[in-house]
Amino acid sequence: MDLSSSSSHKISTMLLFAAFLSSLVIIANAGNFIQSFDINWGNQNVRILEGGQFLSLSLDKISGSGFQSKNEYLFGRIDMQIKLMSGNSAGTVTTYYLSSQGTTHDEIDFEFLGNLSGNPYTLHTNIYTQGKGNREQQFHLWFDPAADFHTYSVLWNPRCIIFLVDDTPIREFKNMEAIGVPFPNKQAMRIYSSLWNANDWATMGGRVKIDWTQAPFTASYRTFNADACVQSSVSPNCASVVTSTTSGRGWQTQELDAASRKRLEWVQRHHMIYNYCTDFKRFPQGLPPECTNSFLE
């Protein structure tokens, strides 16, 4: 047998097998809430309709409600269409986030803080790494998130985390481990969403309370999609798959291009209302290192 031919055949076989493994763990889950999620609290306030294509969470005096993904993911693009409650939503919080477990957990947060009728929702974002957060940025969106469904997305790969609203980037957090900034790249996360009573802090620092005559408060969900790597005890390591298999998976290496960066800058200039990287009073000993190596202007 020709040894060079044999070696070439082995290499080809190994490459095909690696591609097969990656196809097993990088999946696209589209749409169905019954198949993709479990209700984790407030069952009586969760409705799943249209064969799993539509879900709603409600909050009343007795309980809020929430759900979590069946799968754990390590890197991917997660999209969810959400329509928030209209009218007086003061004191309520609707959350949509990714999180691992434990005291040193990682977390990527969208939180919608309710407000009095006529005032905008505050979109609160945060990133936890190894149990530490304190990386808040807040926005008033350029539309009414209670008037219709809008798509809220997290793109998470070994290079960066990008928050998107209707495909417009609003926030970027780059991997800066080289300068000692922890980055969430080792702990798999589930997707969570909840609607709950946050009277003590959600609206004007807790000064405006929930008007229970407006209850039940309801948030609606549809068109979920996870193009992501599922981490499990029987699957290959997602970190290895994502970093070594990039063909046909744009999110695995995606970063902001020039056009997207201009859109990000527009959002931050016109719609950001708080940025921890400019809060010098909060950090009298100096801003966090990711701020001085700024991913923001």
PDB file of C-alpha atoms in Angstrom:
ATOM      1  CA  MET A   1       0.000   0.000   0.000  1.00  0.00           C
ATOM      2  CA  ASP A   2       1.197   3.542  -0.789  1.00  0.00           C
ATOM      3  CA  LEU A   3       1.937   5.077   2.647  1.00  0.00           C
ATOM      4  CA  SER A   4       1.331   8.629   1.450  1.00  0.00           C
ATOM      5  CA  SER A   5      -2.046   7.585   0.041  1.00  0.00           C
ATOM      6  CA  SER A   6      -2.897   5.820   3.322  1.00  0.00           C
ATOM      7  CA  SER A   7      -1.992   8.900   5.381  1.00  0.00           C
ATOM      8  CA  SER A   8      -4.028  11.130   3.110  1.00  0.00           C
ATOM      9  CA  HIS A   9      -7.028   8.806   3.485  1.00  0.00           C
ATOM     10  CA  LYS A  10      -6.729   8.856   7.293  1.00  0.00           C
ATOM     11  CA  ILE A  11      -6.542  12.656   7.378  1.00  0.00           C
ATOM     12  CA  SER A  12      -9.611  12.946   5.145  1.00  0.00           C
ATOM     13  CA  THR A  13     -11.497  10.498   7.344  1.00  0.00           C
ATOM     14  CA  MET A  14     -10.561  12.439  10.477  1.00  0.00           C
ATOM     15  CA  LEU A  15     -11.665  15.739   8.932  1.00  0.00           C
ATOM     16  CA  LEU A  16     -15.002  14.243   7.888  1.00  0.00           C
ATOM     17  CA  PHE A  17     -15.515  12.803  11.363  1.00  0.00           C
ATOM     18  CA  ALA A  18     -14.705  16.171  12.980  1.00  0.00           C
ATOM     19  CA  ALA A  19     -17.196  17.878  10.697  1.00  0.00           C
ATOM     20  CA  PHE A  20     -19.792  15.228  11.601  1.00  0.00           C
ATOM     21  CA  LEU A  21     -19.240  15.798  15.331  1.00  0.00           C
ATOM     22  CA  SER A  22     -19.553  19.548  14.964  1.00  0.00           C
ATOM     23  CA  SER A  23     -22.820  19.118  13.070  1.00  0.00           C
ATOM     24  CA  LEU A  24     -24.160  17.132  16.030  1.00  0.00           C
ATOM     25  CA  VAL A  25     -23.642  19.889  18.556  1.00  0.00           C
ATOM     26  CA  ILE A  26     -24.097  23.080  16.557  1.00  0.00           C
ATOM     27  CA  ILE A  27     -27.827  23.224  16.017  1.00  0.00           C
ATOM     28  CA  ALA A  28     -30.539  25.575  14.910  1.00  0.00           C
ATOM     29  CA  ASN A  29     -33.566  25.390  17.209  1.00  0.00           C
ATOM     30  CA  ALA A  30     -36.354  27.366  15.619  1.00  0.00           C
ATOM     31  CA  GLY A  31     -39.638  28.425  16.995  1.00  0.00           C
ATOM     32  CA  ASN A  32     -41.186  25.778  19.192  1.00  0.00           C
ATOM     33  CA  PHE A  33     -41.419  26.677  22.872  1.00  0.00           C
ATOM     34  CA  ILE A  34     -42.750  23.242  23.877  1.00  0.00           C
ATOM     35  CA  GLN A  35     -39.733  21.481  22.405  1.00  0.00           C
ATOM     36  CA  SER A  36     -37.103  24.020  23.485  1.00  0.00           C
ATOM     37  CA  PHE A  37     -38.142  25.233  26.954  1.00  0.00           C
ATOM     38  CA  ASP A  38     -39.379  24.181  30.389  1.00  0.00           C
ATOM     39  CA  ILE A  39     -41.571  26.329  32.622  1.00  0.00           C
ATOM     40  CA  ASN A  40     -39.515  26.909  35.776  1.00  0.00           C
ATOM     41  CA  TRP A  41     -41.967  28.886  37.905  1.00  0.00           C
ATOM     42  CA  GLY A  42     -45.447  30.375  37.953  1.00  0.00           C
ATOM     43  CA  ASN A  43     -46.985  27.640  35.783  1.00  0.00           C
ATOM     44  CA  GLN A  44     -50.447  29.109  36.196  1.00  0.00           C
ATOM     45  CA  ASN A  45     -49.248  32.356  34.572  1.00  0.00           C
ATOM     46  CA  VAL A  46     -47.665  30.794  31.485  1.00  0.00           C
ATOM     47  CA  ARG A  47     -49.624  30.180  28.276  1.00  0.00           C
ATOM     48  CA  ILE A  48     -48.243  28.302  25.277  1.00  0.00           C
ATOM     49  CA  LEU A  49     -50.400  28.549  22.159  1.00  0.00           C
ATOM     50  CA  GLU A  50     -50.374  27.751  18.436  1.00  0.00           C
ATOM     51  CA  GLY A  51     -48.686  24.393  18.907  1.00  0.00           C
ATOM     52  CA  GLY A  52     -45.730  25.929  20.721  1.00  0.00           C
ATOM     53  CA  GLN A  53     -45.158  28.878  18.384  1.00  0.00           C
ATOM     54  CA  PHE A  54     -46.360  31.505  20.886  1.00  0.00           C
ATOM     55  CA  LEU A  55     -45.784  31.926  24.620  1.00  0.00           C
ATOM     56  CA  SER A  56     -46.883  34.523  27.163  1.00  0.00           C
ATOM     57  CA  LEU A  57     -45.775  35.243  30.732  1.00  0.00           C
ATOM     58  CA  SER A  58     -47.973  37.043  33.242  1.00  0.00           C
ATOM     59  CA  LEU A  59     -47.505  38.717  36.615  1.00  0.00           C
ATOM     60  CA  ASP A  60     -50.255  39.143  39.203  1.00  0.00           C
ATOM     61  CA  LYS A  61     -50.314  39.677  42.970  1.00  0.00           C
ATOM     62  CA  ILE A  62     -49.819  35.973  43.579  1.00  0.00           C
ATOM     63  CA  SER A  63     -46.890  35.212  41.298  1.00  0.00           C
ATOM     64  CA  GLY A  64     -44.751  36.087  38.337  1.00  0.00           C
ATOM     65  CA  SER A  65     -43.624  33.452  35.854  1.00  0.00           C
ATOM     66  CA  GLY A  66     -40.679  32.239  33.845  1.00  0.00           C
ATOM     67  CA  PHE A  67     -39.163  29.633  31.557  1.00  0.00           C
ATOM     68  CA  GLN A  68     -35.733  28.194  30.775  1.00  0.00           C
ATOM     69  CA  SER A  69     -34.187  26.329  27.862  1.00  0.00           C
ATOM     70  CA  LYS A  70     -33.867  22.568  27.949  1.00  0.00           C
ATOM     71  CA  ASN A  71     -30.396  22.852  26.416  1.00  0.00           C
ATOM     72  CA  GLU A  72     -27.233  24.498  27.691  1.00  0.00           C
ATOM     73  CA  TYR A  73     -25.204  26.419  25.123  1.00  0.00           C
ATOM     74  CA  LEU A  74     -21.574  27.444  24.867  1.00  0.00           C
ATOM     75  CA  PHE A  75     -21.418  30.098  22.130  1.00  0.00           C
ATOM     76  CA  GLY A  76     -24.029  30.856  19.519  1.00  0.00           C
ATOM     77  CA  ARG A  77     -26.568  33.348  18.269  1.00  0.00           C
ATOM     78  CA  ILE A  78     -29.829  33.489  20.229  1.00  0.00           C
ATOM     79  CA  ASP A  79     -32.839  35.407  18.861  1.00  0.00           C
ATOM     80  CA  MET A  80     -36.198  36.021  20.528  1.00  0.00           C
ATOM     81  CA  GLN A  81     -39.111  38.182  19.460  1.00  0.00           C
ATOM     82  CA  ILE A  82     -40.734  39.874  22.467  1.00  0.00           C
ATOM     83  CA  LYS A  83     -43.673  42.232  22.876  1.00  0.00           C
ATOM     84  CA  LEU A  84     -43.818  43.972  26.246  1.00  0.00           C
ATOM     85  CA  MET A  85     -46.907  45.008  28.180  1.00  0.00           C
ATOM     86  CA  SER A  86     -48.420  48.370  27.276  1.00  0.00           C
ATOM     87  CA  GLY A  87     -49.675  51.071  29.610  1.00  0.00           C
ATOM     88  CA  ASN A  88     -48.493  51.478  33.186  1.00  0.00           C
ATOM     89  CA  SER A  89     -45.792  48.843  33.698  1.00  0.00           C
ATOM     90  CA  ALA A  90     -44.034  50.574  36.618  1.00  0.00           C
ATOM     91  CA  GLY A  91     -42.413  48.227  39.109  1.00  0.00           C
ATOM     92  CA  THR A  92     -42.248  45.277  36.731  1.00  0.00           C
ATOM     93  CA  VAL A  93     -39.209  43.687  35.106  1.00  0.00           C
ATOM     94  CA  THR A  94     -39.233  41.441  32.051  1.00  0.00           C
ATOM     95  CA  THR A  95     -35.954  39.562  31.710  1.00  0.00           C
ATOM     96  CA  TYR A  96     -34.361  37.665  28.825  1.00  0.00           C
ATOM     97  CA  TYR A  97     -30.878  36.372  29.481  1.00  0.00           C
ATOM     98  CA  LEU A  98     -28.301  33.591  29.334  1.00  0.00           C
ATOM     99  CA  SER A  99     -26.792  32.271  32.561  1.00  0.00           C
ATOM    100  CA  SER A 100     -24.701  29.453  33.963  1.00  0.00           C
ATOM    101  CA  GLN A 101     -25.054  28.223  37.552  1.00  0.00           C
ATOM    102  CA  GLY A 102     -23.144  28.713  40.799  1.00  0.00           C
ATOM    103  CA  THR A 103     -21.482  31.542  42.697  1.00  0.00           C
ATOM    104  CA  THR A 104     -18.963  32.121  39.898  1.00  0.00           C
ATOM    105  CA  HIS A 105     -21.576  32.076  37.164  1.00  0.00           C
ATOM    106  CA  ASP A 106     -21.458  33.890  33.819  1.00  0.00           C
ATOM    107  CA  GLU A 107     -24.477  35.817  32.567  1.00  0.00           C
ATOM    108  CA  ILE A 108     -25.550  37.956  29.594  1.00  0.00           C
ATOM    109  CA  ASP A 109     -28.612  40.104  30.412  1.00  0.00           C
ATOM    110  CA  PHE A 110     -31.443  41.935  28.714  1.00  0.00           C
ATOM    111  CA  GLU A 111     -33.824  43.400  31.330  1.00  0.00           C
ATOM    112  CA  PHE A 112     -36.789  45.630  30.492  1.00  0.00           C
ATOM    113  CA  LEU A 113     -37.640  47.949  33.382  1.00  0.00           C
ATOM    114  CA  GLY A 114     -41.253  49.078  33.385  1.00  0.00           C
ATOM    115  CA  ASN A 115     -42.408  52.661  33.699  1.00  0.00           C
ATOM    116  CA  LEU A 116     -45.440  54.894  34.054  1.00  0.00           C
ATOM    117  CA  SER A 117     -47.722  55.282  31.053  1.00  0.00           C
ATOM    118  CA  GLY A 118     -46.222  57.667  28.537  1.00  0.00           C
ATOM    119  CA  ASN A 119     -42.640  57.125  29.691  1.00  0.00           C
ATOM    120  CA  PRO A 120     -40.290  54.744  27.895  1.00  0.00           C
ATOM    121  CA  TYR A 121     -39.117  51.367  29.069  1.00  0.00           C
ATOM    122  CA  THR A 122     -35.501  51.247  30.176  1.00  0.00           C
ATOM    123  CA  LEU A 123     -33.514  48.461  28.525  1.00  0.00           C
ATOM    124  CA  HIS A 124     -30.946  47.415  31.130  1.00  0.00           C
ATOM    125  CA  THR A 125     -28.007  45.258  29.979  1.00  0.00           C
ATOM    126  CA  ASN A 126     -25.275  43.607  32.029  1.00  0.00           C
ATOM    127  CA  ILE A 127     -22.525  41.018  31.699  1.00  0.00           C
ATOM    128  CA  TYR A 128     -21.345  38.783  34.543  1.00  0.00           C
ATOM    129  CA  THR A 129     -18.054  36.909  34.385  1.00  0.00           C
ATOM    130  CA  GLN A 130     -17.025  34.497  37.133  1.00  0.00           C
ATOM    131  CA  GLY A 131     -19.772  35.816  39.400  1.00  0.00           C
ATOM    132  CA  LYS A 132     -18.969  39.507  38.976  1.00  0.00           C
ATOM    133  CA  GLY A 133     -21.261  41.934  37.146  1.00  0.00           C
ATOM    134  CA  ASN A 134     -21.279  45.710  37.560  1.00  0.00           C
ATOM    135  CA  ARG A 135     -21.080  46.234  33.799  1.00  0.00           C
ATOM    136  CA  GLU A 136     -24.414  47.949  33.277  1.00  0.00           C
ATOM    137  CA  GLN A 137     -25.446  49.891  30.213  1.00  0.00           C
ATOM    138  CA  GLN A 138     -28.977  51.235  29.830  1.00  0.00           C
ATOM    139  CA  PHE A 139     -30.937  52.472  26.833  1.00  0.00           C
ATOM    140  CA  HIS A 140     -34.202  54.077  25.829  1.00  0.00           C
ATOM    141  CA  LEU A 141     -35.103  52.405  22.556  1.00  0.00           C
ATOM    142  CA  TRP A 142     -36.004  54.250  19.359  1.00  0.00           C
ATOM    143  CA  PHE A 143     -39.434  52.586  19.274  1.00  0.00           C
ATOM    144  CA  ASP A 144     -42.165  51.528  21.685  1.00  0.00           C
ATOM    145  CA  PRO A 145     -41.355  47.894  22.629  1.00  0.00           C
ATOM    146  CA  ALA A 146     -44.949  47.388  23.777  1.00  0.00           C
ATOM    147  CA  ALA A 147     -46.514  48.332  20.439  1.00  0.00           C
ATOM    148  CA  ASP A 148     -45.297  45.300  18.500  1.00  0.00           C
ATOM    149  CA  PHE A 149     -42.866  42.385  18.524  1.00  0.00           C
ATOM    150  CA  HIS A 150     -39.168  43.166  18.126  1.00  0.00           C
ATOM    151  CA  THR A 151     -36.179  40.828  17.895  1.00  0.00           C
ATOM    152  CA  TYR A 152     -33.642  40.845  20.738  1.00  0.00           C
ATOM    153  CA  SER A 153     -30.460  38.894  20.051  1.00  0.00           C
ATOM    154  CA  VAL A 154     -27.248  37.813  21.734  1.00  0.00           C
ATOM    155  CA  LEU A 155     -24.299  36.895  19.539  1.00  0.00           C
ATOM    156  CA  TRP A 156     -21.667  35.163  21.663  1.00  0.00           C
ATOM    157  CA  ASN A 157     -18.438  33.690  20.347  1.00  0.00           C
ATOM    158  CA  PRO A 158     -14.853  33.367  21.623  1.00  0.00           C
ATOM    159  CA  ARG A 159     -14.050  36.861  20.336  1.00  0.00           C
ATOM    160  CA  CYS A 160     -16.923  38.993  21.595  1.00  0.00           C
ATOM    161  CA  ILE A 161     -20.479  39.369  22.849  1.00  0.00           C
ATOM    162  CA  ILE A 162     -22.811  41.583  20.814  1.00  0.00           C
ATOM    163  CA  PHE A 163     -26.286  42.679  21.936  1.00  0.00           C
ATOM    164  CA  LEU A 164     -28.627  43.397  19.016  1.00  0.00           C
ATOM    165  CA  VAL A 165     -32.111  44.858  18.699  1.00  0.00           C
ATOM    166  CA  ASP A 166     -33.772  44.185  15.342  1.00  0.00           C
ATOM    167  CA  ASP A 167     -30.267  43.363  14.053  1.00  0.00           C
ATOM    168  CA  THR A 168     -28.941  46.747  15.174  1.00  0.00           C
ATOM    169  CA  PRO A 169     -25.988  46.358  17.554  1.00  0.00           C
ATOM    170  CA  ILE A 170     -26.437  48.293  20.784  1.00  0.00           C
ATOM    171  CA  ARG A 171     -23.513  46.905  22.798  1.00  0.00           C
ATOM    172  CA  GLU A 172     -20.251  45.039  22.267  1.00  0.00           C
ATOM    173  CA  PHE A 173     -18.053  43.332  24.868  1.00  0.00           C
ATOM    174  CA  LYS A 174     -14.784  42.094  23.420  1.00  0.00           C
ATOM    175  CA  ASN A 175     -12.639  39.276  24.738  1.00  0.00           C
ATOM    176  CA  MET A 176      -9.871  41.109  26.600  1.00  0.00           C
ATOM    177  CA  GLU A 177      -8.434  38.233  28.567  1.00  0.00           C
ATOM    178  CA  ALA A 178      -5.018  39.362  27.332  1.00  0.00           C
ATOM    179  CA  ILE A 179      -5.253  42.360  29.697  1.00  0.00           C
ATOM    180  CA  GLY A 180      -6.774  40.386  32.578  1.00  0.00           C
ATOM    181  CA  VAL A 181     -10.496  40.931  31.919  1.00  0.00           C
ATOM    182  CA  PRO A 182     -12.431  37.652  32.418  1.00  0.00           C
ATOM    183  CA  PHE A 183     -14.538  36.583  29.441  1.00  0.00           C
ATOM    184  CA  PRO A 184     -17.380  34.037  29.520  1.00  0.00           C
ATOM    185  CA  ASN A 185     -15.963  31.203  27.446  1.00  0.00           C
ATOM    186  CA  LYS A 186     -15.876  28.145  29.707  1.00  0.00           C
ATOM    187  CA  GLN A 187     -19.335  27.818  31.300  1.00  0.00           C
ATOM    188  CA  ALA A 188     -22.339  26.681  29.293  1.00  0.00           C
ATOM    189  CA  MET A 189     -25.482  28.769  29.777  1.00  0.00           C
ATOM    190  CA  ARG A 190     -29.212  28.188  29.552  1.00  0.00           C
ATOM    191  CA  ILE A 191     -31.628  30.743  28.124  1.00  0.00           C
ATOM    192  CA  TYR A 192     -34.025  32.216  30.673  1.00  0.00           C
ATOM    193  CA  SER A 193     -36.917  34.645  30.633  1.00  0.00           C
ATOM    194  CA  SER A 194     -39.167  35.868  33.429  1.00  0.00           C
ATOM    195  CA  LEU A 195     -41.683  38.520  34.420  1.00  0.00           C
ATOM    196  CA  TRP A 196     -41.584  39.524  38.058  1.00  0.00           C
ATOM    197  CA  ASN A 197     -42.294  42.089  40.754  1.00  0.00           C
ATOM    198  CA  ALA A 198     -39.312  44.441  41.182  1.00  0.00           C
ATOM    199  CA  ASN A 199     -41.079  47.155  43.175  1.00  0.00           C
ATOM    200  CA  ASP A 200     -37.964  47.799  45.228  1.00  0.00           C
ATOM    201  CA  TRP A 201     -35.771  49.038  42.370  1.00  0.00           C
ATOM    202  CA  ALA A 202     -37.213  48.816  38.833  1.00  0.00           C
ATOM    203  CA  THR A 203     -38.789  52.250  38.387  1.00  0.00           C
ATOM    204  CA  MET A 204     -37.048  55.403  39.608  1.00  0.00           C
ATOM    205  CA  GLY A 205     -35.047  53.374  42.100  1.00  0.00           C
ATOM    206  CA  GLY A 206     -38.195  51.854  43.602  1.00  0.00           C
ATOM    207  CA  ARG A 207     -39.994  55.139  44.220  1.00  0.00           C
ATOM    208  CA  VAL A 208     -42.800  54.208  41.808  1.00  0.00           C
ATOM    209  CA  LYS A 209     -44.656  51.020  42.735  1.00  0.00           C
ATOM    210  CA  ILE A 210     -46.795  48.552  40.811  1.00  0.00           C
ATOM    211  CA  ASP A 211     -50.400  49.583  40.275  1.00  0.00           C
ATOM    212  CA  TRP A 212     -52.081  46.225  40.851  1.00  0.00           C
ATOM    213  CA  THR A 213     -55.352  47.490  39.380  1.00  0.00           C
ATOM    214  CA  GLN A 214     -53.586  47.101  36.007  1.00  0.00           C
ATOM    215  CA  ALA A 215     -52.779  43.407  36.639  1.00  0.00           C
ATOM    216  CA  PRO A 216     -52.274  40.921  35.163  1.00  0.00           C
ATOM    217  CA  PHE A 217     -49.234  42.235  33.317  1.00  0.00           C
ATOM    218  CA  THR A 218     -48.332  40.164  30.275  1.00  0.00           C
ATOM    219  CA  ALA A 219     -45.293  39.856  27.994  1.00  0.00           C
ATOM    220  CA  SER A 220     -45.498  37.842  24.757  1.00  0.00           C
ATOM    221  CA  TYR A 221     -42.893  35.759  22.904  1.00  0.00           C
ATOM    222  CA  ARG A 222     -42.585  34.215  19.453  1.00  0.00           C
ATOM    223  CA  THR A 223     -40.032  33.257  16.770  1.00  0.00           C
ATOM    224  CA  PHE A 224     -37.300  31.906  19.016  1.00  0.00           C
ATOM    225  CA  ASN A 225     -34.126  30.706  17.296  1.00  0.00           C
ATOM    226  CA  ALA A 226     -30.874  29.303  18.669  1.00  0.00           C
ATOM    227  CA  ASP A 227     -28.069  28.779  16.163  1.00  0.00           C
ATOM    228  CA  ALA A 228     -25.680  27.571  18.828  1.00  0.00           C
ATOM    229  CA  CYS A 229     -23.476  24.843  20.228  1.00  0.00           C
ATOM    230  CA  VAL A 230     -25.244  22.538  22.673  1.00  0.00           C
ATOM    231  CA  GLN A 231     -22.977  21.502  25.531  1.00  0.00           C
ATOM    232  CA  SER A 232     -23.750  18.164  27.173  1.00  0.00           C
ATOM    233  CA  SER A 233     -22.014  15.217  28.799  1.00  0.00           C
ATOM    234  CA  VAL A 234     -22.214  13.212  25.584  1.00  0.00           C
ATOM    235  CA  SER A 235     -21.279  15.987  23.135  1.00  0.00           C
ATOM    236  CA  PRO A 236     -17.816  17.122  22.073  1.00  0.00           C
ATOM    237  CA  ASN A 237     -16.450  20.211  23.769  1.00  0.00           C
ATOM    238  CA  CYS A 238     -18.182  23.258  22.295  1.00  0.00           C
ATOM    239  CA  ALA A 239     -15.197  25.556  22.746  1.00  0.00           C
ATOM    240  CA  SER A 240     -13.074  23.244  20.588  1.00  0.00           C
ATOM    241  CA  VAL A 241     -15.778  22.816  17.957  1.00  0.00           C
ATOM    242  CA  VAL A 242     -16.509  26.532  17.638  1.00  0.00           C
ATOM    243  CA  THR A 243     -12.883  27.608  17.398  1.00  0.00           C
ATOM    244  CA  SER A 244     -11.887  24.866  14.965  1.00  0.00           C
ATOM    245  CA  THR A 245     -14.968  24.653  12.714  1.00  0.00           C
ATOM    246  CA  THR A 246     -15.916  27.980  11.163  1.00  0.00           C
ATOM    247  CA  SER A 247     -17.123  26.985   7.704  1.00  0.00           C
ATOM    248  CA  GLY A 248     -20.656  28.181   7.062  1.00  0.00           C
ATOM    249  CA  ARG A 249     -21.161  29.501  10.623  1.00  0.00           C
ATOM    250  CA  GLY A 250     -20.784  33.251  10.513  1.00  0.00           C
ATOM    251  CA  TRP A 251     -21.544  33.795  14.185  1.00  0.00           C
ATOM    252  CA  GLN A 252     -18.516  31.731  15.218  1.00  0.00           C
ATOM    253  CA  THR A 253     -16.090  34.450  14.123  1.00  0.00           C
ATOM    254  CA  GLN A 254     -18.405  37.426  13.610  1.00  0.00           C
ATOM    255  CA  GLU A 255     -17.390  40.846  14.884  1.00  0.00           C
ATOM    256  CA  LEU A 256     -18.666  44.308  14.059  1.00  0.00           C
ATOM    257  CA  ASP A 257     -17.780  45.534  10.590  1.00  0.00           C
ATOM    258  CA  ALA A 258     -17.476  49.228   9.738  1.00  0.00           C
ATOM    259  CA  ALA A 259     -21.169  49.650   8.912  1.00  0.00           C
ATOM    260  CA  SER A 260     -22.301  47.864  12.093  1.00  0.00           C
ATOM    261  CA  ARG A 261     -19.909  49.915  14.194  1.00  0.00           C
ATOM    262  CA  LYS A 262     -21.466  53.119  12.846  1.00  0.00           C
ATOM    263  CA  ARG A 263     -24.907  51.833  13.837  1.00  0.00           C
ATOM    264  CA  LEU A 264     -23.597  50.948  17.294  1.00  0.00           C
ATOM    265  CA  GLU A 265     -22.149  54.436  17.688  1.00  0.00           C
ATOM    266  CA  TRP A 266     -25.491  55.970  16.630  1.00  0.00           C
ATOM    267  CA  VAL A 267     -27.363  53.959  19.284  1.00  0.00           C
ATOM    268  CA  GLN A 268     -24.857  54.833  21.992  1.00  0.00           C
ATOM    269  CA  ARG A 269     -24.849  58.517  21.074  1.00  0.00           C
ATOM    270  CA  HIS A 270     -28.621  58.954  20.875  1.00  0.00           C
ATOM    271  CA  HIS A 271     -30.196  56.229  23.023  1.00  0.00           C
ATOM    272  CA  MET A 272     -27.796  55.225  25.799  1.00  0.00           C
ATOM    273  CA  ILE A 273     -28.791  56.710  29.149  1.00  0.00           C
ATOM    274  CA  TYR A 274     -26.200  55.036  31.415  1.00  0.00           C
ATOM    275  CA  ASN A 275     -22.756  53.574  30.824  1.00  0.00           C
ATOM    276  CA  TYR A 276     -20.653  52.180  33.660  1.00  0.00           C
ATOM    277  CA  CYS A 277     -17.550  53.041  31.663  1.00  0.00           C
ATOM    278  CA  THR A 278     -18.222  56.756  32.140  1.00  0.00           C
ATOM    279  CA  ASP A 279     -19.304  56.592  35.803  1.00  0.00           C
ATOM    280  CA  PHE A 280     -16.179  57.985  37.463  1.00  0.00           C
ATOM    281  CA  LYS A 281     -17.962  58.506  40.802  1.00  0.00           C
ATOM    282  CA  ARG A 282     -18.704  54.809  40.979  1.00  0.00           C
ATOM    283  CA  PHE A 283     -15.078  53.860  40.331  1.00  0.00           C
ATOM    284  CA  PRO A 284     -12.985  56.440  42.249  1.00  0.00           C
ATOM    285  CA  GLN A 285      -9.929  54.163  42.069  1.00  0.00           C
ATOM    286  CA  GLY A 286     -10.144  54.080  38.273  1.00  0.00           C
ATOM    287  CA  LEU A 287     -12.410  52.652  35.621  1.00  0.00           C
ATOM    288  CA  PRO A 288     -12.393  48.898  34.945  1.00  0.00           C
ATOM    289  CA  PRO A 289      -9.648  47.879  32.501  1.00  0.00           C
ATOM    290  CA  GLU A 290     -12.071  47.057  29.696  1.00  0.00           C
ATOM    291  CA  CYS A 291     -13.196  50.683  29.804  1.00  0.00           C
ATOM    292  CA  THR A 292      -9.716  52.140  29.434  1.00  0.00           C
ATOM    293  CA  ASN A 293      -9.135  49.767  26.510  1.00  0.00           C
ATOM    294  CA  SER A 294     -12.460  51.029  25.372  1.00  0.00           C
ATOM    295  CA  PHE A 295     -14.940  49.074  23.330  1.00  0.00           C
ATOM    296  CA  LEU A 296     -16.979  52.295  23.525  1.00  0.00           C
ATOM    297  CA  GLU A 297     -16.335  55.866  22.599  1.00  0.00           C
TER     298      GLU A 297
END
